[in-house]
Tab-separated table of C-alpha atoms and ligand atoms in Angstrom:
chain	number	residue	atom	x	y	z
N	24	MET	CA	14.691	25.848	19.594
N	25	GLN	CA	17.606	24.020	18.894
N	26	LYS	CA	19.577	24.271	16.254
N	27	VAL	CA	21.391	21.977	14.817
N	28	ALA	CA	25.177	23.141	13.751
N	29	SER	CA	26.275	22.189	10.290
N	30	LEU	CA	22.761	22.935	9.049
N	31	PRO	CA	22.350	25.782	6.194
N	32	LEU	CA	20.218	28.235	8.842
N	33	PRO	CA	16.789	29.878	8.100
N	34	SER	CA	16.269	33.145	6.264
N	35	ALA	CA	15.513	35.852	8.641
N	36	ASP	CA	12.080	35.565	7.868
N	37	ALA	CA	12.204	32.285	7.617
N	38	LEU	CA	12.961	32.468	11.731
N	39	ASP	CA	10.044	34.878	11.960
N	40	ALA	CA	7.598	32.776	10.693
N	41	SER	CA	8.888	30.159	12.754
N	42	ALA	CA	8.676	33.089	16.079
N	43	ALA	CA	4.899	33.518	14.720
N	44	LEU	CA	3.810	30.289	14.136
N	45	SER	CA	5.461	28.731	17.837
N	46	THR	CA	2.702	31.552	18.934
N	47	CYS	CA	0.635	30.295	17.219
N	48	ILE	CA	1.078	26.925	19.186
N	49	GLY	CA	1.695	28.186	21.727
N	50	ASP	CA	-1.623	29.394	22.383
N	51	ALA	CA	-2.762	26.521	21.904
N	52	ILE	CA	-1.134	25.063	24.149
N	53	ASP	CA	-2.114	27.400	26.817
N	54	ALA	CA	-6.145	27.448	25.631
N	55	ALA	CA	-5.898	23.302	25.859
N	56	GLY	CA	-4.464	23.603	29.926
N	57	GLY	CA	-0.770	23.079	28.982
N	58	TRP	CA	-0.126	20.552	27.477
N	59	ILE	CA	-1.923	19.147	22.805
N	60	GLY	CA	-2.102	15.479	21.672
N	61	PHE	CA	1.477	15.453	19.317
N	62	ASP	CA	-1.687	14.866	16.574
N	63	ARG	CA	-1.955	18.512	17.061
N	64	TYR	CA	0.928	20.116	17.326
N	65	MET	CA	2.405	18.227	13.919
N	66	ALA	CA	-0.926	19.860	12.094
N	67	LEU	CA	-0.610	22.914	13.507
N	68	ALA	CA	3.271	22.802	12.304
N	69	LEU	CA	2.118	21.435	8.935
N	70	TYR	CA	-0.212	22.704	7.591
N	71	ALA	CA	-1.906	25.958	9.752
N	72	PRO	CA	-2.727	29.147	7.954
N	73	ARG	CA	0.127	30.716	6.361
N	74	LEU	CA	2.579	29.509	8.924
N	75	GLY	CA	2.239	25.743	8.332
N	76	TYR	CA	5.493	23.852	6.563
N	77	TYR	CA	2.455	23.023	3.728
N	78	SER	CA	1.314	26.308	3.390
N	79	GLY	CA	3.804	28.913	4.102
N	80	GLY	CA	6.683	29.563	2.008
N	81	ALA	CA	9.508	27.028	2.120
N	82	ALA	CA	11.483	25.131	-0.650
N	83	LYS	CA	10.892	21.970	0.860
N	84	PHE	CA	11.231	19.801	-2.375
N	85	GLY	CA	14.202	19.510	-4.221
N	86	ARG	CA	17.596	17.836	-5.203
N	87	ASP	CA	19.889	19.297	-2.648
N	88	VAL	CA	20.309	22.318	0.098
N	89	ARG	CA	21.864	24.296	-2.398
N	90	ASP	CA	17.627	25.316	-3.787
N	91	GLY	CA	16.903	25.730	0.628
N	92	SER	CA	14.860	21.871	-0.509
N	93	ASP	CA	14.613	19.952	2.863
N	94	PHE	CA	13.649	16.068	0.483
N	95	ILE	CA	13.071	15.045	-2.734
N	96	THR	CA	10.043	12.519	-3.585
N	97	ALA	CA	9.738	9.644	-6.262
N	98	PRO	CA	7.638	12.603	-9.251
N	99	GLU	CA	10.508	14.893	-8.591
N	100	LEU	CA	13.098	12.370	-9.860
N	101	THR	CA	12.301	10.627	-13.068
N	102	PRO	CA	9.596	11.117	-14.459
N	103	PHE	CA	8.955	7.368	-15.258
N	104	PHE	CA	8.060	7.040	-12.495
N	105	ALA	CA	4.629	9.210	-13.933
N	106	ARG	CA	5.072	6.851	-16.909
N	107	THR	CA	4.962	3.515	-15.232
N	108	LEU	CA	1.859	4.297	-13.206
N	109	ALA	CA	0.207	5.983	-16.754
N	110	ARG	CA	0.681	1.938	-17.679
N	111	GLN	CA	-1.052	0.506	-15.566
N	112	PHE	CA	-3.935	3.295	-15.137
N	113	ALA	CA	-4.898	3.214	-18.926
N	114	PRO	CA	-6.475	-0.551	-19.483
N	115	LEU	CA	-8.858	2.068	-15.832
N	116	MET	CA	-8.988	4.228	-18.276
N	117	GLY	CA	-10.492	2.435	-20.865
N	118	MET	CA	-13.051	0.772	-18.721
N	119	ASP	CA	-15.029	4.264	-18.798
N	120	LEU	CA	-13.264	5.743	-15.820
N	121	PRO	CA	-11.799	9.289	-17.722
N	122	ARG	CA	-10.794	10.489	-14.809
N	123	VAL	CA	-8.084	11.034	-12.144
N	124	MET	CA	-8.289	12.663	-8.754
N	125	GLU	CA	-4.534	13.281	-6.501
N	126	PHE	CA	-4.551	14.428	-3.159
N	127	GLY	CA	-2.204	15.798	-1.999
N	128	ALA	CA	0.009	17.683	-5.247
N	129	GLY	CA	3.381	18.687	-4.078
N	130	THR	CA	4.632	20.783	-6.584
N	131	GLY	CA	2.537	19.068	-9.180
N	132	ARG	CA	4.818	17.173	-10.920
N	133	LEU	CA	3.390	13.735	-11.124
N	134	ALA	CA	0.034	15.572	-12.313
N	135	ALA	CA	1.604	16.983	-15.622
N	136	ASP	CA	3.691	13.782	-15.840
N	137	LEU	CA	1.248	11.152	-15.407
N	138	LEU	CA	-0.742	13.102	-18.012
N	139	LEU	CA	1.017	13.236	-20.778
N	140	ALA	CA	3.181	9.867	-20.346
N	141	LEU	CA	-1.777	9.080	-20.242
N	142	ASP	CA	-1.480	11.211	-23.637
N	143	ASP	CA	1.113	8.617	-25.374
N	144	GLU	CA	-0.790	5.745	-24.663
N	145	GLY	CA	-3.914	7.149	-26.415
N	146	ALA	CA	-5.242	7.371	-22.472
N	147	LEU	CA	-5.139	10.834	-21.794
N	148	PRO	CA	-8.914	11.365	-18.320
N	149	ASP	CA	-11.172	14.215	-19.771
N	150	THR	CA	-10.393	15.644	-15.821
N	151	TYR	CA	-7.665	15.421	-13.694
N	152	GLN	CA	-8.876	17.104	-10.243
N	153	ILE	CA	-5.960	17.783	-7.543
N	154	VAL	CA	-7.353	17.889	-3.283
N	155	GLU	CA	-4.516	20.180	-1.812
N	156	LEU	CA	-4.335	21.135	1.426
N	157	SER	CA	-2.073	24.100	0.823
N	158	GLY	CA	-2.609	26.598	-1.692
N	159	GLU	CA	0.799	27.918	-1.915
N	160	LEU	CA	1.485	23.853	-3.017
N	161	ARG	CA	-2.037	24.371	-5.541
N	162	GLN	CA	-0.358	28.130	-6.484
N	163	ARG	CA	3.486	26.067	-7.494
N	164	GLN	CA	1.309	23.326	-9.572
N	165	GLN	CA	-1.295	25.346	-11.897
N	166	GLU	CA	2.427	26.407	-12.616
N	167	THR	CA	4.524	23.457	-12.836
N	168	LEU	CA	1.395	22.568	-15.034
N	169	ALA	CA	2.077	25.377	-17.824
N	170	ALA	CA	5.399	24.957	-17.613
N	171	ARG	CA	5.365	21.176	-18.407
N	172	ALA	CA	1.807	20.537	-19.845
N	173	PRO	CA	0.396	23.304	-21.297
N	174	HIS	CA	-1.689	21.788	-23.514
N	175	LEU	CA	-3.321	19.785	-20.681
N	176	ALA	CA	-3.969	22.016	-18.133
N	177	ASP	CA	-6.615	23.058	-19.011
N	178	ARG	CA	-8.464	19.600	-17.978
N	179	VAL	CA	-6.757	20.423	-14.621
N	180	GLN	CA	-9.719	21.828	-11.650
N	181	TRP	CA	-8.783	22.218	-7.785
N	182	LEU	CA	-11.644	21.189	-5.879
N	183	ASP	CA	-12.236	22.676	-2.467
N	184	GLU	CA	-13.968	19.486	-0.975
N	185	LEU	CA	-14.837	15.755	-1.436
N	186	PRO	CA	-17.502	14.943	-3.722
N	187	VAL	CA	-19.858	13.356	-2.574
N	188	ARG	CA	-19.324	10.367	-5.113
N	189	PHE	CA	-15.918	9.450	-7.809
N	190	GLU	CA	-15.430	7.367	-10.103
N	191	GLY	CA	-12.195	7.448	-11.926
N	192	VAL	CA	-8.480	6.780	-10.328
N	193	ILE	CA	-7.709	7.801	-7.391
N	194	VAL	CA	-3.762	8.301	-6.950
N	195	GLY	CA	-1.670	10.107	-3.575
N	196	ASN	CA	2.109	10.289	-3.287
N	197	GLU	CA	3.562	9.944	0.298
N	198	VAL	CA	0.104	11.436	0.723
N	199	LEU	CA	-0.520	9.049	4.135
N	200	ASP	CA	2.977	9.802	5.895
N	201	ALA	CA	2.808	13.827	6.165
N	202	MET	CA	-1.352	12.748	8.213
N	203	PRO	CA	-0.793	14.429	11.781
N	204	VAL	CA	-0.204	10.693	13.725
N	205	ARG	CA	-1.287	10.760	18.161
N	206	LEU	CA	2.233	9.330	19.338
N	207	PHE	CA	2.443	6.842	22.912
N	208	ALA	CA	4.572	5.639	25.173
N	209	ARG	CA	5.208	3.337	27.372
N	210	HIS	CA	7.780	3.701	30.431
N	211	GLY	CA	7.395	2.053	33.473
N	212	GLY	CA	5.463	-1.656	32.154
N	213	ARG	CA	3.112	1.541	31.533
N	214	TRP	CA	1.511	3.109	28.936
N	215	HIS	CA	0.715	6.795	28.576
N	216	GLU	CA	0.558	9.562	25.709
N	217	ARG	CA	3.011	11.839	24.642
N	218	GLY	CA	1.876	15.203	24.075
N	219	VAL	CA	3.775	18.727	23.397
N	220	ALA	CA	3.621	21.869	25.934
N	221	HIS	CA	6.478	25.318	26.572
N	222	ARG	CA	7.549	26.523	28.152
N	223	ILE	CA	8.585	31.452	27.286
N	224	VAL	CA	12.641	31.476	26.819
N	225	GLY	CA	12.768	35.226	28.151
N	226	SER	CA	9.768	37.630	28.958
N	227	ALA	CA	8.305	37.422	24.456
N	228	GLY	CA	9.810	34.281	23.365
N	229	PRO	CA	11.316	32.146	22.361
N	230	HIS	CA	8.877	29.022	22.436
N	231	ALA	CA	10.753	25.805	23.799
N	232	PHE	CA	8.359	22.910	23.301
N	233	THR	CA	9.089	20.004	25.320
N	234	PHE	CA	7.370	16.307	24.825
N	235	GLU	CA	4.648	15.476	27.907
N	236	ASP	CA	3.430	12.115	28.846
N	237	ARG	CA	0.354	11.414	30.444
N	238	THR	CA	-1.274	8.435	31.376
N	239	LEU	CA	-3.917	7.205	30.070
N	240	PRO	CA	-6.000	4.342	31.325
N	241	ASP	CA	-5.194	0.859	29.280
N	242	ALA	CA	-9.648	1.639	28.325
N	243	ALA	CA	-7.933	4.578	26.362
N	244	VAL	CA	-4.672	3.828	24.949
N	245	PRO	CA	-5.620	1.663	21.227
N	246	GLU	CA	-6.089	-1.671	21.297
N	247	ALA	CA	-2.940	-2.239	18.238
N	248	VAL	CA	-0.533	-0.024	20.868
N	249	ARG	CA	-1.767	-2.309	24.316
N	250	ALA	CA	-1.463	-5.281	21.640
N	251	MET	CA	1.842	-4.496	21.816
N	252	PRO	CA	4.269	-7.032	23.194
N	253	GLY	CA	6.575	-7.491	26.551
N	254	ASP	CA	6.741	-4.771	29.204
N	255	HIS	CA	10.402	-2.019	28.252
N	256	ASP	CA	10.716	0.973	26.774
N	257	VAL	CA	7.880	1.882	23.830
N	258	VAL	CA	6.796	4.846	21.758
N	259	THR	CA	5.128	4.688	19.607
N	260	GLU	CA	2.541	5.959	17.268
N	261	THR	CA	-1.040	5.244	16.201
N	262	HIS	CA	-2.821	7.239	12.967
N	263	ALA	CA	-6.278	8.673	13.221
N	264	GLU	CA	-6.808	10.830	10.532
N	265	ALA	CA	-4.396	8.801	8.089
N	266	GLU	CA	-7.399	6.096	8.385
N	267	GLY	CA	-10.116	8.638	8.906
N	268	PHE	CA	-9.100	10.102	5.167
N	269	ALA	CA	-9.305	6.043	3.782
N	270	ARG	CA	-12.523	6.056	5.112
N	271	ALA	CA	-13.555	8.747	3.351
N	272	VAL	CA	-12.343	7.624	0.081
N	273	GLY	CA	-13.992	5.329	0.399
N	274	ALA	CA	-17.063	5.926	0.830
N	275	MET	CA	-16.925	8.741	-2.317
N	276	LEU	CA	-15.123	5.493	-4.778
N	277	ALA	CA	-18.277	4.460	-6.290
N	278	ARG	CA	-15.762	2.698	-9.305
N	279	GLY	CA	-12.797	2.514	-9.625
N	280	ALA	CA	-9.061	2.107	-8.609
N	281	ALA	CA	-7.514	4.464	-5.532
N	282	PHE	CA	-3.299	3.766	-5.732
N	283	PHE	CA	-1.537	4.965	-2.402
N	284	ILE	CA	2.171	4.932	-2.249
N	285	ASP	CA	4.254	5.305	0.876
N	286	TYR	CA	6.941	4.473	3.142
N	287	GLY	CA	5.562	2.367	5.733
N	288	PHE	CA	4.977	-2.254	6.969
N	289	PRO	CA	1.925	-3.353	7.792
N	290	ALA	CA	1.183	-3.989	11.868
N	291	ALA	CA	3.462	-7.076	12.979
N	292	GLU	CA	6.094	-5.128	11.461
N	293	TYR	CA	4.651	-1.314	12.635
N	294	TYR	CA	4.226	-2.532	16.321
N	295	HIS	CA	7.470	-4.835	16.619
N	296	PRO	CA	8.166	-4.900	20.636
N	297	GLN	CA	11.675	-4.408	18.485
N	298	ARG	CA	10.654	-1.652	16.826
N	299	ALA	CA	11.062	0.894	20.801
N	300	GLY	CA	11.641	3.880	18.832
N	301	GLY	CA	8.601	3.945	17.192
N	302	THR	CA	9.193	5.746	13.474
N	303	LEU	CA	8.376	10.069	13.765
N	304	MET	CA	10.697	11.733	11.577
N	305	CYS	CA	11.499	14.714	10.314
N	306	HIS	CA	13.436	16.345	7.335
N	307	TYR	CA	15.627	19.989	7.104
N	308	ARG	CA	17.740	20.371	4.186
N	309	HIS	CA	18.218	16.835	3.522
N	310	HIS	CA	18.369	15.768	6.870
N	311	SER	CA	16.401	13.570	8.575
N	312	HIS	CA	16.375	12.834	12.294
N	313	THR	CA	13.884	12.588	15.605
N	314	ASP	CA	13.236	16.205	16.807
N	315	PRO	CA	10.533	17.453	15.652
N	316	PHE	CA	10.646	20.819	17.937
N	317	LEU	CA	13.347	22.024	15.535
N	318	TYR	CA	12.040	25.295	13.656
N	319	PRO	CA	8.352	24.553	13.501
N	320	GLY	CA	6.703	25.577	10.310
N	321	LEU	CA	10.712	25.131	8.322
N	322	GLN	CA	10.582	21.043	8.144
N	323	ASP	CA	8.831	18.738	7.411
N	324	ILE	CA	7.782	16.098	9.876
N	325	THR	CA	6.178	12.697	8.815
N	326	ALA	CA	5.559	9.378	10.619
N	327	HIS	CA	5.087	6.179	9.001
N	328	VAL	CA	1.526	3.817	6.830
N	329	ASN	CA	0.618	1.343	8.438
N	330	PHE	CA	-0.512	-0.190	6.657
N	331	SER	CA	-3.133	-2.577	8.009
N	332	GLY	CA	-4.605	0.792	9.269
N	333	ILE	CA	-5.437	1.870	6.187
N	334	ALA	CA	-6.531	-1.312	4.291
N	335	HIS	CA	-8.553	-1.823	7.465
N	336	ALA	CA	-10.174	1.090	7.125
N	337	ALA	CA	-11.129	1.025	3.636
N	338	VAL	CA	-12.008	-2.554	3.513
N	339	ASP	CA	-14.601	-0.610	6.022
N	340	ALA	CA	-15.935	2.363	3.477
N	341	GLY	CA	-17.132	-0.583	0.580
N	342	LEU	CA	-13.569	-1.334	-1.176
N	343	ALA	CA	-11.943	-4.205	-1.879
N	344	VAL	CA	-7.834	-4.814	-0.983
N	345	ALA	CA	-7.060	-5.179	-4.751
N	346	GLY	CA	-3.248	-5.682	-3.339
N	347	PHE	CA	0.397	-4.208	-2.009
N	348	ALA	CA	3.465	-4.733	-2.179
N	349	SER	CA	6.851	-2.294	-2.374
N	350	GLN	CA	7.110	0.228	-4.519
N	351	ALA	CA	9.846	-1.891	-6.956
N	352	ARG	CA	7.605	-4.967	-7.072
N	353	PHE	CA	4.866	-2.719	-8.430
N	354	LEU	CA	6.662	-0.311	-10.473
N	355	MET	CA	8.969	-3.636	-12.320
N	356	ASN	CA	5.384	-5.327	-12.492
N	357	ALA	CA	4.739	-2.425	-14.390
N	358	GLY	CA	6.708	-2.261	-17.371
N	359	ILE	CA	9.428	0.365	-16.178
N	360	THR	CA	12.186	-0.964	-16.903
N	361	GLU	CA	10.835	-1.532	-20.338
N	362	LEU	CA	9.765	1.558	-20.966
N	363	LEU	CA	13.568	3.143	-19.141
N	364	MET	CA	15.529	0.508	-22.237
N	365	GLU	CA	13.519	3.095	-25.220
N	366	LEU	CA	15.993	5.569	-24.010
N	367	ASP	CA	19.183	4.757	-25.893
N	368	PRO	CA	21.618	3.311	-23.686
N	369	SER	CA	24.232	5.026	-25.582
N	370	ASP	CA	23.353	8.373	-25.529
N	371	ALA	CA	24.777	8.541	-22.060
N	372	GLY	CA	23.938	12.357	-21.278
N	373	ALA	CA	20.162	11.556	-21.339
N	374	PHE	CA	20.328	7.523	-20.466
N	375	LEU	CA	22.445	7.930	-16.868
N	376	PRO	CA	20.616	10.162	-14.811
N	377	GLN	CA	17.733	8.328	-15.819
N	378	ALA	CA	18.551	4.727	-15.218
N	379	ASN	CA	19.889	6.753	-12.246
N	380	ALA	CA	16.595	7.139	-10.751
N	381	VAL	CA	15.769	5.001	-11.981
N	382	GLN	CA	18.159	2.856	-9.750
N	383	LYS	CA	16.918	5.087	-6.999
N	384	LEU	CA	12.999	4.189	-6.782
N	385	LEU	CA	13.991	0.280	-6.955
N	386	SER	CA	16.936	-0.377	-5.014
N	387	GLU	CA	16.953	-2.506	-1.394
N	388	ALA	CA	18.560	0.184	0.455
N	389	GLU	CA	16.767	2.861	-0.750
N	390	MET	CA	13.226	3.673	-1.670
N	391	GLY	CA	12.918	0.184	-3.683
N	392	GLU	CA	11.451	-1.839	-0.589
N	393	LEU	CA	10.711	0.332	2.425
N	394	PHE	CA	8.278	2.227	-0.472
N	395	LYS	CA	4.860	0.579	-0.231
N	396	VAL	CA	2.373	0.988	-3.237
N	397	ILE	CA	-1.656	-0.333	-1.845
N	398	ALA	CA	-4.502	-0.270	-4.385
N	399	PHE	CA	-8.504	0.201	-3.397
N	400	THR	CA	-11.013	-1.260	-6.343
N	401	HIS	CA	-14.682	-0.643	-5.928
N	402	ASP	CA	-17.106	-1.871	-9.002
N	403	LEU	CA	-14.176	-3.021	-10.935
N	404	ASP	CA	-15.113	-6.553	-12.141
N	405	ALA	CA	-12.832	-8.833	-10.279
N	406	ALA	CA	-10.901	-10.901	-13.735
N	407	LEU	CA	-8.859	-6.975	-13.939
N	408	PRO	CA	-5.591	-8.184	-13.610
N	409	LEU	CA	-3.494	-4.505	-12.114
N	410	ALA	CA	-0.581	-5.690	-13.596
N	411	GLY	CA	1.621	-3.046	-11.243
N	412	PHE	CA	0.589	-7.038	-8.216
N	413	ALA	CA	1.426	-9.834	-10.724
N	414	ARG	CA	3.634	-10.873	-9.032
N	415	GLY	CA	4.957	-10.544	-5.398
N	416	ASP	CA	1.663	-9.121	-3.876
N	417	ARG	CA	2.391	-9.304	-0.203
N	418	SER	CA	-2.047	-8.519	0.915
N	419	HIS	CA	-1.658	-11.148	2.510
N	420	ALA	CA	-0.010	-9.643	5.785
N	421	LEU	CA	-1.983	-6.961	6.325
W	514	SAM	C1	5.313	15.298	1.286
W	514	SAM	S1	4.136	15.645	0.889
W	514	SAM	C2	3.813	14.805	-1.153
W	514	SAM	C3	3.587	15.602	-2.578
W	514	SAM	C4	4.091	15.225	-3.980
W	514	SAM	N1	1.903	13.962	-3.693
W	514	SAM	C5	5.021	14.455	-3.818
W	514	SAM	O1	5.301	12.866	-4.259
W	514	SAM	O2	6.089	15.285	-4.119
W	514	SAM	C6	2.698	15.831	1.608
W	514	SAM	C7	1.708	16.337	0.599
W	514	SAM	O3	0.240	15.797	0.626
W	514	SAM	C8	-0.940	17.244	0.615
W	514	SAM	N2	-1.127	16.757	2.282
W	514	SAM	C9	-1.747	16.302	3.771
W	514	SAM	N3	-3.098	15.879	3.578
W	514	SAM	C10	-3.722	15.877	2.570
W	514	SAM	C11	-5.215	15.339	2.906
W	514	SAM	N4	-5.066	16.024	3.692
W	514	SAM	N5	-6.235	15.487	1.757
W	514	SAM	C12	-5.024	16.120	0.577
W	514	SAM	N6	-3.395	16.953	0.884
W	514	SAM	C13	-3.256	16.612	1.479
W	514	SAM	C14	0.402	18.328	1.587
W	514	SAM	O4	-0.177	18.695	1.000
W	514	SAM	C15	2.093	17.395	0.479
W	514	SAM	O5	1.261	18.415	-1.441
């Protein structure tokens, strides 16, 4: 386990939990004969019961290192993110689709603020269903809803499994990037799968995890990876789990629309020969780095989304792509600026923090361009305009 000098050390309890998780991952590696794919490592590091990053007690979401958090997401930054989504969702609620299903609801901020904003728009859903893998986050979501929207909290249900059929609006912010990825490395002109091995330092640990590459027959290398031009050294990822998830959403969505917001690119940009280092990224106390073996279970591990792969999987499952745009474009088309202007700019104490947060969502140098919104529909009037994609739709690039 490496340490990053200058970053706050985890508490003794957190280090104990990380050591327990490392033992559990080490056991999985031994049981598999000394090597596991990176996707398995990532799944355990993030979601192992009670010990994984999302299933355990890490603070995760927050503003800065002082609150022990690791990163901040759009719904945590400002309620104007949820309010703008509500503007997009309200007409759909009115089409006899008064249900929302949110995947990976984090602290519950988006759920609470969306319900409040939909209520303001006169478009309150009958039910707001949450699908969340982490019991710890489910608890936090209940607390947030009770504190921020107590009069609406009884509309919220947590699902343990997906229904066979759903009619309504589906939303997921930064969920696809949290799904395990496989890693592939080309060196010496040959493709390998990059997995994880370990050795135990000292008699009883700690575990030292290392990358270990295994050569693959060409036929076992996914097509998108094999097609990367050139023979220079490259590391990249594939997203079978996120694509399987998109297929499951496609199979379930009988009528309605699904919106996913995340950082990433279409395949041509994702597998561009110049993106030779891949997109694997870790977040610990608002510090981004590329070592997935730092404090297992105490830091986030993510990869950017290949939106073409998500689109193809969803279309295979029967959905239509309704639009694909940068987050900035989508939010501006859907009216974020008009909403912000409803605040009184002369009330600097109320206006400025929100204006700054909205600027962060929109700025090209921050979240505006790297983050994208993709939406799918099924069995909706083909003429239904989704305002968020009115200008700057890049579906053609998928
Ligand atoms: C980066 S957090 C984003 C949380 C929240 N949406 C936000 O924007 O603040 C990723 C979330 O996705 C959840 N998650 C990952 N895979 C999931 C899946 N297959 N189904 C439901 N939730 C999932 C995690 O448990 C976590 O709540």
